[in-house]
Amino acid sequence: MSRSLPGVLDTRIVVHPAGVIAILAVLAAGALALAWGWPGALVFAIVIGVALLVAVATILRPVHFEVEVTTDQPRVVVGTVSVARVEVTAGTRGSPPAVIDVPVGSATASFLVPRLGPREQFSEPFLIPTTRRQVLELGPATAVRSDALGLLSRDTVLSGSERIYVHPRTVLPAYDATGLLHDVEGVRSSALSPADISFHALRDYAPGDDRRHVHWPSSAKAGKLVVRQFEQTRRSAHLVVIDLRRDAYEDEAAAELALGMGASYGVEAVLNDRDIMLRCGDEVMPSATPMRLLDAVTTREFVDAGESLPELVHAAVQAMPHASACTIITGTRLDDEEVLRATRALPLSATGLVLRATTDGRIVRKRLGGAVQFTCSSLEQLRRVSAAVLA
């Protein structure tokens, strides 16, 4: 009956332990009354039976309101607060006071809805704090109706559910991910060149300069030869590999920092319309938009066991052999030998970078095979890493 009412999506009747005891007591007392003719047992069975009938009549009363749970912030950054709202609209006959439960992840928010007149509305905002990266399930809202003795209850689902993505914190590392290969469709670098497509400045002619780059109008004004100087354009295709093995990191905070580092490089590349492949473990994150990338990163979980770092990097390079820059992100618990074997899988023409996430200490730089390694304890240090790599 309740499924056909407006606003009701599903119902579930719950028999509580007291209800189970009451049902068994009725059956036992009734059996004793019939078998032995005990008047006391018959009276006891009738009293408990009446209590059960009243409980059934109480919980089967129809729900006369509709509920909607919404949020204006389906995507937030970890550490911030999301604001949601529960809105209740009474039916044409109004509704008595009720309690509405709204699951928020593993917690539940309860709202006491007062008596409402016909078509009267009740609205209550509430705050959802976020302390870690996760996908929160908001809703569905449920009206719980039970009898006075707590024998039975009926949970009536009155709304759908929404997802709130709690994204990792990110920064823009200012890393152009250029390698050694020139590419006329690439990005400008700080290196100067006598011939390219990105004009930089004019300078005096020097023996050996290509006369095709002489700027004749400026030469006529200066009374001497002046040539154009260019900035080199280099290929920018960034491959980022994040190690998702939990035992590679000293604690959960370091692991989340590693994920935030990888997401930072991914978001910056997408915003600048550069080629990016972000691999979290063995899975490639979608990079059509920054939101899609962050949503996918938010759903990733760290694992207790998985492929070794050299295997992950080798598979990633096979998937993106034209990468101009390769960034490997892992923790400080991984031994240098395994990281060194991972760097050997990087293309020779690519700029190799290894980031080791930690939660304590200053930034530390050292050479590891054909790549440069930095131990970082915060996202803000990524800008210093970029400046050091691009210098």
PDB file of N, CA and C in Angstrom, residues 167-168 259 263 280 285-286 291-301:
ATOM      1  N   HIS A 167      37.454  15.704  -2.872  1.00  0.00           N
ATOM      2  CA  HIS A 167      38.677  15.630  -3.659  1.00  0.00           C
ATOM      3  C   HIS A 167      39.926  15.832  -2.803  1.00  0.00           C
ATOM      4  N   PRO A 168      41.046  15.267  -3.234  1.00  0.00           N
ATOM      5  CA  PRO A 168      42.308  15.568  -2.540  1.00  0.00           C
ATOM      6  C   PRO A 168      42.717  17.013  -2.794  1.00  0.00           C
ATOM      7  N   LEU A 259      49.061  10.950  -3.533  1.00  0.00           N
ATOM      8  CA  LEU A 259      47.924  11.038  -4.439  1.00  0.00           C
ATOM      9  C   LEU A 259      47.642  12.493  -4.816  1.00  0.00           C
ATOM     10  N   ALA A 263      47.626  14.117  -8.589  1.00  0.00           N
ATOM     11  CA  ALA A 263      46.451  14.854  -9.046  1.00  0.00           C
ATOM     12  C   ALA A 263      46.809  16.286  -9.427  1.00  0.00           C
ATOM     13  N   CYS A 280      47.136   5.680 -11.615  1.00  0.00           N
ATOM     14  CA  CYS A 280      47.089   5.348 -10.193  1.00  0.00           C
ATOM     15  C   CYS A 280      47.142   3.836 -10.087  1.00  0.00           C
ATOM     16  N   MET A 285      43.652   7.283 -15.200  1.00  0.00           N
ATOM     17  CA  MET A 285      42.595   8.210 -14.825  1.00  0.00           C
ATOM     18  C   MET A 285      42.099   8.984 -16.049  1.00  0.00           C
ATOM     19  N   PRO A 286      40.799   9.197 -16.193  1.00  0.00           N
ATOM     20  CA  PRO A 286      40.288  10.002 -17.313  1.00  0.00           C
ATOM     21  C   PRO A 286      40.769  11.441 -17.184  1.00  0.00           C
ATOM     22  N   MET A 291      37.573  18.015 -13.381  1.00  0.00           N
ATOM     23  CA  MET A 291      36.617  17.412 -12.454  1.00  0.00           C
ATOM     24  C   MET A 291      36.552  15.899 -12.637  1.00  0.00           C
ATOM     25  N   ARG A 292      36.542  15.445 -13.877  1.00  0.00           N
ATOM     26  CA  ARG A 292      36.509  13.997 -14.127  1.00  0.00           C
ATOM     27  C   ARG A 292      37.770  13.336 -13.585  1.00  0.00           C
ATOM     28  N   LEU A 293      38.904  13.992 -13.760  1.00  0.00           N
ATOM     29  CA  LEU A 293      40.153  13.425 -13.255  1.00  0.00           C
ATOM     30  C   LEU A 293      40.126  13.341 -11.732  1.00  0.00           C
ATOM     31  N   LEU A 294      39.694  14.422 -11.073  1.00  0.00           N
ATOM     32  CA  LEU A 294      39.663  14.426  -9.611  1.00  0.00           C
ATOM     33  C   LEU A 294      38.624  13.450  -9.065  1.00  0.00           C
ATOM     34  N   ASP A 295      37.482  13.329  -9.762  1.00  0.00           N
ATOM     35  CA  ASP A 295      36.482  12.346  -9.332  1.00  0.00           C
ATOM     36  C   ASP A 295      37.068  10.939  -9.366  1.00  0.00           C
ATOM     37  N   ALA A 296      37.798  10.634 -10.434  1.00  0.00           N
ATOM     38  CA  ALA A 296      38.385   9.293 -10.558  1.00  0.00           C
ATOM     39  C   ALA A 296      39.460   9.060  -9.496  1.00  0.00           C
ATOM     40  N   VAL A 297      40.294  10.067  -9.251  1.00  0.00           N
ATOM     41  CA  VAL A 297      41.333   9.932  -8.231  1.00  0.00           C
ATOM     42  C   VAL A 297      40.704   9.729  -6.853  1.00  0.00           C
ATOM     43  N   THR A 298      39.582  10.390  -6.612  1.00  0.00           N
ATOM     44  CA  THR A 298      38.919  10.284  -5.307  1.00  0.00           C
ATOM     45  C   THR A 298      38.448   8.856  -5.036  1.00  0.00           C
ATOM     46  N   THR A 299      38.097   8.124  -6.070  1.00  0.00           N
ATOM     47  CA  THR A 299      37.570   6.773  -5.879  1.00  0.00           C
ATOM     48  C   THR A 299      38.668   5.720  -5.703  1.00  0.00           C
ATOM     49  N   ARG A 300      39.913   6.081  -5.967  1.00  0.00           N
ATOM     50  CA  ARG A 300      40.984   5.097  -5.886  1.00  0.00           C
ATOM     51  C   ARG A 300      41.319   4.762  -4.432  1.00  0.00           C
ATOM     52  N   GLU A 301      41.642   3.513  -4.188  1.00  0.00           N
ATOM     53  CA  GLU A 301      41.991   3.031  -2.856  1.00  0.00           C
ATOM     54  C   GLU A 301      43.396   2.451  -2.868  1.00  0.00           C
TER      55      GLU A 301
END
